């Protein structure tokens, strides 16, 4: 349950940014005929199961996610949004994603996010909420699978797009730099981590976020002393 809550918290953090920032990204819309299509009907069922207040039977969520997954045949923009949600459902049903022995599920989740990423690139969806979510979640899953070097590519792209959309005085841009620094730490590359943490600190100072600045400075001093 602890790991499920962790996944949901991360999802909320990436999805629930300030309104003034969210307005700079557009959402992917579904065509009117989508609701009556087979995929639209099954996707609606999946969302209903996921949004159930007292969801206990995760098997039903996984089975429905599998059904929707099997219907994803094309590379239309809206499919990237669906894939992200299907991947989230698989992560929730895995219970303990970081330590599970079910490597097939881990690889399936990573493959889903990579498919969503490719659809985003093909359809030029870089300025959508869906594409940013894909970048973040794909990087996180790769890091949880000890593929930190592969994840770094997506962390850096997330930062570049955040800086472009929100500028250098934004929590979103500062967070992106923090995640890059953390990635380098996981690779035991302290100097690179410190470089990005300092870039993050520059933005946090502009935002007058003293608490995080002081916390990060303590972390940097600890890294330098090791």
PDB file of N, CA and C in Angstrom, residues 75-137:
ATOM      1  N   UNK A  75      -1.169   5.270 -33.992  1.00  0.00           N
ATOM      2  CA  UNK A  75      -0.304   6.284 -33.380  1.00  0.00           C
ATOM      3  C   UNK A  75      -0.976   7.654 -33.385  1.00  0.00           C
ATOM      4  N   UNK A  76      -2.298   7.654 -33.202  1.00  0.00           N
ATOM      5  CA  UNK A  76      -3.028   8.908 -33.118  1.00  0.00           C
ATOM      6  C   UNK A  76      -2.673   9.624 -31.822  1.00  0.00           C
ATOM      7  N   UNK A  77      -2.711  10.970 -31.804  1.00  0.00           N
ATOM      8  CA  UNK A  77      -2.317  11.725 -30.603  1.00  0.00           C
ATOM      9  C   UNK A  77      -3.013  11.282 -29.329  1.00  0.00           C
ATOM     10  N   UNK A  78      -4.338  11.017 -29.416  1.00  0.00           N
ATOM     11  CA  UNK A  78      -5.074  10.660 -28.202  1.00  0.00           C
ATOM     12  C   UNK A  78      -4.625   9.319 -27.618  1.00  0.00           C
ATOM     13  N   UNK A  79      -3.985   8.487 -28.447  1.00  0.00           N
ATOM     14  CA  UNK A  79      -3.514   7.204 -27.942  1.00  0.00           C
ATOM     15  C   UNK A  79      -2.374   7.385 -26.938  1.00  0.00           C
ATOM     16  N   UNK A  80      -1.609   8.449 -27.075  1.00  0.00           N
ATOM     17  CA  UNK A  80      -0.547   8.714 -26.099  1.00  0.00           C
ATOM     18  C   UNK A  80      -1.147   8.962 -24.724  1.00  0.00           C
ATOM     19  N   UNK A  81      -2.240   9.694 -24.685  1.00  0.00           N
ATOM     20  CA  UNK A  81      -2.924   9.975 -23.415  1.00  0.00           C
ATOM     21  C   UNK A  81      -3.474   8.696 -22.795  1.00  0.00           C
ATOM     22  N   UNK A  82      -4.056   7.831 -23.621  1.00  0.00           N
ATOM     23  CA  UNK A  82      -4.598   6.565 -23.130  1.00  0.00           C
ATOM     24  C   UNK A  82      -3.482   5.666 -22.616  1.00  0.00           C
ATOM     25  N   UNK A  83      -2.387   5.601 -23.360  1.00  0.00           N
ATOM     26  CA  UNK A  83      -1.258   4.758 -22.967  1.00  0.00           C
ATOM     27  C   UNK A  83      -0.716   5.183 -21.608  1.00  0.00           C
ATOM     28  N   UNK A  84      -0.599   6.487 -21.382  1.00  0.00           N
ATOM     29  CA  UNK A  84      -0.122   6.962 -20.085  1.00  0.00           C
ATOM     30  C   UNK A  84      -1.011   6.460 -18.955  1.00  0.00           C
ATOM     31  N   UNK A  85      -2.319   6.485 -19.187  1.00  0.00           N
ATOM     32  CA  UNK A  85      -3.250   6.056 -18.144  1.00  0.00           C
ATOM     33  C   UNK A  85      -3.186   4.546 -17.937  1.00  0.00           C
ATOM     34  N   UNK A  86      -3.067   3.800 -19.015  1.00  0.00           N
ATOM     35  CA  UNK A  86      -2.932   2.348 -18.905  1.00  0.00           C
ATOM     36  C   UNK A  86      -1.664   1.999 -18.118  1.00  0.00           C
ATOM     37  N   UNK A  87      -0.575   2.693 -18.416  1.00  0.00           N
ATOM     38  CA  UNK A  87       0.681   2.454 -17.700  1.00  0.00           C
ATOM     39  C   UNK A  87       0.524   2.760 -16.214  1.00  0.00           C
ATOM     40  N   UNK A  88      -0.177   3.832 -15.890  1.00  0.00           N
ATOM     41  CA  UNK A  88      -0.428   4.166 -14.489  1.00  0.00           C
ATOM     42  C   UNK A  88      -1.200   3.045 -13.798  1.00  0.00           C
ATOM     43  N   UNK A  89      -2.199   2.500 -14.464  1.00  0.00           N
ATOM     44  CA  UNK A  89      -2.988   1.398 -13.893  1.00  0.00           C
ATOM     45  C   UNK A  89      -2.112   0.178 -13.630  1.00  0.00           C
ATOM     46  N   UNK A  90      -1.219  -0.141 -14.556  1.00  0.00           N
ATOM     47  CA  UNK A  90      -0.313  -1.272 -14.347  1.00  0.00           C
ATOM     48  C   UNK A  90       0.605  -1.012 -13.150  1.00  0.00           C
ATOM     49  N   UNK A  91       1.048   0.223 -12.998  1.00  0.00           N
ATOM     50  CA  UNK A  91       1.939   0.546 -11.876  1.00  0.00           C
ATOM     51  C   UNK A  91       1.208   0.392 -10.548  1.00  0.00           C
ATOM     52  N   UNK A  92      -0.035   0.830 -10.506  1.00  0.00           N
ATOM     53  CA  UNK A  92      -0.822   0.714  -9.283  1.00  0.00           C
ATOM     54  C   UNK A  92      -1.049  -0.756  -8.935  1.00  0.00           C
ATOM     55  N   UNK A  93      -1.375  -1.576  -9.933  1.00  0.00           N
ATOM     56  CA  UNK A  93      -1.673  -2.991  -9.667  1.00  0.00           C
ATOM     57  C   UNK A  93      -0.438  -3.804  -9.363  1.00  0.00           C
ATOM     58  N   UNK A  94       0.739  -3.294  -9.656  1.00  0.00           N
ATOM     59  CA  UNK A  94       1.965  -4.025  -9.360  1.00  0.00           C
ATOM     60  C   UNK A  94       2.261  -4.085  -7.867  1.00  0.00           C
ATOM     61  N   UNK A  95       1.592  -3.224  -7.081  1.00  0.00           N
ATOM     62  CA  UNK A  95       1.734  -3.188  -5.628  1.00  0.00           C
ATOM     63  C   UNK A  95       3.124  -2.738  -5.182  1.00  0.00           C
ATOM     64  N   UNK A  96       4.153  -3.399  -5.640  1.00  0.00           N
ATOM     65  CA  UNK A  96       5.507  -3.048  -5.221  1.00  0.00           C
ATOM     66  C   UNK A  96       6.379  -2.989  -6.458  1.00  0.00           C
ATOM     67  N   UNK A  97       6.187  -1.940  -7.254  1.00  0.00           N
ATOM     68  CA  UNK A  97       6.859  -1.860  -8.553  1.00  0.00           C
ATOM     69  C   UNK A  97       8.373  -1.928  -8.438  1.00  0.00           C
ATOM     70  N   UNK A  98       8.929  -1.237  -7.473  1.00  0.00           N
ATOM     71  CA  UNK A  98      10.389  -1.119  -7.402  1.00  0.00           C
ATOM     72  C   UNK A  98      11.062  -2.452  -7.099  1.00  0.00           C
ATOM     73  N   UNK A  99      10.363  -3.341  -6.369  1.00  0.00           N
ATOM     74  CA  UNK A  99      11.006  -4.579  -5.940  1.00  0.00           C
ATOM     75  C   UNK A  99      10.366  -5.848  -6.497  1.00  0.00           C
ATOM     76  N   UNK A 100       9.343  -5.688  -7.322  1.00  0.00           N
ATOM     77  CA  UNK A 100       8.640  -6.875  -7.808  1.00  0.00           C
ATOM     78  C   UNK A 100       9.554  -7.759  -8.652  1.00  0.00           C
ATOM     79  N   UNK A 101       9.332  -9.063  -8.565  1.00  0.00           N
ATOM     80  CA  UNK A 101      10.098 -10.004  -9.382  1.00  0.00           C
ATOM     81  C   UNK A 101       9.466 -10.200 -10.754  1.00  0.00           C
ATOM     82  N   UNK A 102       8.330  -9.577 -10.967  1.00  0.00           N
ATOM     83  CA  UNK A 102       7.622  -9.726 -12.247  1.00  0.00           C
ATOM     84  C   UNK A 102       8.219  -8.765 -13.260  1.00  0.00           C
ATOM     85  N   UNK A 103       9.359  -9.142 -13.826  1.00  0.00           N
ATOM     86  CA  UNK A 103      10.077  -8.250 -14.733  1.00  0.00           C
ATOM     87  C   UNK A 103       9.281  -7.951 -15.991  1.00  0.00           C
ATOM     88  N   UNK A 104       8.371  -8.880 -16.371  1.00  0.00           N
ATOM     89  CA  UNK A 104       7.550  -8.643 -17.560  1.00  0.00           C
ATOM     90  C   UNK A 104       6.706  -7.393 -17.382  1.00  0.00           C
ATOM     91  N   UNK A 105       6.112  -7.244 -16.192  1.00  0.00           N
ATOM     92  CA  UNK A 105       5.307  -6.064 -15.940  1.00  0.00           C
ATOM     93  C   UNK A 105       6.138  -4.793 -15.988  1.00  0.00           C
ATOM     94  N   UNK A 106       7.337  -4.843 -15.431  1.00  0.00           N
ATOM     95  CA  UNK A 106       8.197  -3.660 -15.449  1.00  0.00           C
ATOM     96  C   UNK A 106       8.549  -3.279 -16.880  1.00  0.00           C
ATOM     97  N   UNK A 107       8.901  -4.267 -17.666  1.00  0.00           N
ATOM     98  CA  UNK A 107       9.258  -3.985 -19.059  1.00  0.00           C
ATOM     99  C   UNK A 107       8.039  -3.511 -19.849  1.00  0.00           C
ATOM    100  N   UNK A 108       6.875  -4.070 -19.541  1.00  0.00           N
ATOM    101  CA  UNK A 108       5.658  -3.641 -20.239  1.00  0.00           C
ATOM    102  C   UNK A 108       5.368  -2.163 -19.956  1.00  0.00           C
ATOM    103  N   UNK A 109       5.517  -1.774 -18.701  1.00  0.00           N
ATOM    104  CA  UNK A 109       5.254  -0.386 -18.319  1.00  0.00           C
ATOM    105  C   UNK A 109       6.216   0.559 -19.017  1.00  0.00           C
ATOM    106  N   UNK A 110       7.483   0.209 -19.026  1.00  0.00           N
ATOM    107  CA  UNK A 110       8.474   1.045 -19.701  1.00  0.00           C
ATOM    108  C   UNK A 110       8.182   1.111 -21.193  1.00  0.00           C
ATOM    109  N   UNK A 111       7.828  -0.033 -21.781  1.00  0.00           N
ATOM    110  CA  UNK A 111       7.498  -0.063 -23.206  1.00  0.00           C
ATOM    111  C   UNK A 111       6.288   0.819 -23.517  1.00  0.00           C
ATOM    112  N   UNK A 112       5.304   0.824 -22.635  1.00  0.00           N
ATOM    113  CA  UNK A 112       4.129   1.666 -22.836  1.00  0.00           C
ATOM    114  C   UNK A 112       4.512   3.142 -22.881  1.00  0.00           C
ATOM    115  N   UNK A 113       5.299   3.571 -21.910  1.00  0.00           N
ATOM    116  CA  UNK A 113       5.700   4.977 -21.890  1.00  0.00           C
ATOM    117  C   UNK A 113       6.568   5.333 -23.101  1.00  0.00           C
ATOM    118  N   UNK A 114       7.400   4.388 -23.532  1.00  0.00           N
ATOM    119  CA  UNK A 114       8.215   4.649 -24.726  1.00  0.00           C
ATOM    120  C   UNK A 114       7.341   4.769 -25.969  1.00  0.00           C
ATOM    121  N   UNK A 115       6.277   3.972 -26.042  1.00  0.00           N
ATOM    122  CA  UNK A 115       5.333   4.093 -27.157  1.00  0.00           C
ATOM    123  C   UNK A 115       4.635   5.440 -27.125  1.00  0.00           C
ATOM    124  N   UNK A 116       4.224   5.869 -25.929  1.00  0.00           N
ATOM    125  CA  UNK A 116       3.575   7.178 -25.795  1.00  0.00           C
ATOM    126  C   UNK A 116       4.544   8.291 -26.202  1.00  0.00           C
ATOM    127  N   UNK A 117       5.813   8.127 -25.845  1.00  0.00           N
ATOM    128  CA  UNK A 117       6.832   9.117 -26.207  1.00  0.00           C
ATOM    129  C   UNK A 117       6.983   9.208 -27.725  1.00  0.00           C
ATOM    130  N   UNK A 118       7.056   8.062 -28.389  1.00  0.00           N
ATOM    131  CA  UNK A 118       7.203   8.054 -29.845  1.00  0.00           C
ATOM    132  C   UNK A 118       5.989   8.684 -30.527  1.00  0.00           C
ATOM    133  N   UNK A 119       4.808   8.408 -30.018  1.00  0.00           N
ATOM    134  CA  UNK A 119       3.603   9.026 -30.578  1.00  0.00           C
ATOM    135  C   UNK A 119       3.681  10.545 -30.404  1.00  0.00           C
ATOM    136  N   UNK A 120       4.174  10.980 -29.252  1.00  0.00           N
ATOM    137  CA  UNK A 120       4.322  12.411 -28.997  1.00  0.00           C
ATOM    138  C   UNK A 120       5.277  13.073 -29.958  1.00  0.00           C
ATOM    139  N   UNK A 121       6.393  12.404 -30.226  1.00  0.00           N
ATOM    140  CA  UNK A 121       7.388  12.963 -31.154  1.00  0.00           C
ATOM    141  C   UNK A 121       6.827  13.017 -32.572  1.00  0.00           C
ATOM    142  N   UNK A 122       6.197  11.927 -33.013  1.00  0.00           N
ATOM    143  CA  UNK A 122       5.646  11.855 -34.368  1.00  0.00           C
ATOM    144  C   UNK A 122       4.588  12.930 -34.601  1.00  0.00           C
ATOM    145  N   UNK A 123       3.785  13.198 -33.572  1.00  0.00           N
ATOM    146  CA  UNK A 123       2.671  14.143 -33.706  1.00  0.00           C
ATOM    147  C   UNK A 123       2.979  15.537 -33.149  1.00  0.00           C
ATOM    148  N   UNK A 124       4.245  15.783 -32.831  1.00  0.00           N
ATOM    149  CA  UNK A 124       4.670  17.093 -32.309  1.00  0.00           C
ATOM    150  C   UNK A 124       3.831  17.528 -31.098  1.00  0.00           C
ATOM    151  N   UNK A 125       3.771  16.656 -30.102  1.00  0.00           N
ATOM    152  CA  UNK A 125       2.954  16.918 -28.922  1.00  0.00           C
ATOM    153  C   UNK A 125       3.758  17.483 -27.748  1.00  0.00           C
ATOM    154  N   UNK A 126       4.945  18.003 -28.034  1.00  0.00           N
ATOM    155  CA  UNK A 126       5.837  18.437 -26.958  1.00  0.00           C
ATOM    156  C   UNK A 126       5.219  19.475 -26.017  1.00  0.00           C
ATOM    157  N   UNK A 127       4.262  20.260 -26.515  1.00  0.00           N
ATOM    158  CA  UNK A 127       3.645  21.292 -25.686  1.00  0.00           C
ATOM    159  C   UNK A 127       2.325  20.845 -25.068  1.00  0.00           C
ATOM    160  N   UNK A 128       2.167  19.543 -24.893  1.00  0.00           N
ATOM    161  CA  UNK A 128       0.956  19.019 -24.249  1.00  0.00           C
ATOM    162  C   UNK A 128       1.283  18.520 -22.845  1.00  0.00           C
ATOM    163  N   UNK A 129       0.263  18.504 -22.000  1.00  0.00           N
ATOM    164  CA  UNK A 129       0.417  17.948 -20.656  1.00  0.00           C
ATOM    165  C   UNK A 129       0.772  16.467 -20.738  1.00  0.00           C
ATOM    166  N   UNK A 130       0.194  15.786 -21.719  1.00  0.00           N
ATOM    167  CA  UNK A 130       0.421  14.349 -21.880  1.00  0.00           C
ATOM    168  C   UNK A 130       1.892  14.040 -22.143  1.00  0.00           C
ATOM    169  N   UNK A 131       2.526  14.795 -23.039  1.00  0.00           N
ATOM    170  CA  UNK A 131       3.926  14.516 -23.385  1.00  0.00           C
ATOM    171  C   UNK A 131       4.831  14.771 -22.184  1.00  0.00           C
ATOM    172  N   UNK A 132       4.569  15.848 -21.431  1.00  0.00           N
ATOM    173  CA  UNK A 132       5.395  16.134 -20.253  1.00  0.00           C
ATOM    174  C   UNK A 132       5.243  15.028 -19.212  1.00  0.00           C
ATOM    175  N   UNK A 133       4.015  14.547 -19.049  1.00  0.00           N
ATOM    176  CA  UNK A 133       3.783  13.447 -18.113  1.00  0.00           C
ATOM    177  C   UNK A 133       4.523  12.192 -18.571  1.00  0.00           C
ATOM    178  N   UNK A 134       4.506  11.934 -19.878  1.00  0.00           N
ATOM    179  CA  UNK A 134       5.208  10.776 -20.419  1.00  0.00           C
ATOM    180  C   UNK A 134       6.695  10.838 -20.099  1.00  0.00           C
ATOM    181  N   UNK A 135       7.304  11.989 -20.336  1.00  0.00           N
ATOM    182  CA  UNK A 135       8.730  12.158 -20.064  1.00  0.00           C
ATOM    183  C   UNK A 135       9.048  11.869 -18.599  1.00  0.00           C
ATOM    184  N   UNK A 136       8.247  12.461 -17.726  1.00  0.00           N
ATOM    185  CA  UNK A 136       8.500  12.309 -16.289  1.00  0.00           C
ATOM    186  C   UNK A 136       8.354  10.856 -15.846  1.00  0.00           C
ATOM    187  N   UNK A 137       7.238  10.233 -16.230  1.00  0.00           N
ATOM    188  CA  UNK A 137       6.971   8.871 -15.777  1.00  0.00           C
ATOM    189  C   UNK A 137       7.934   7.858 -16.396  1.00  0.00           C
TER     190      UNK A 137
END
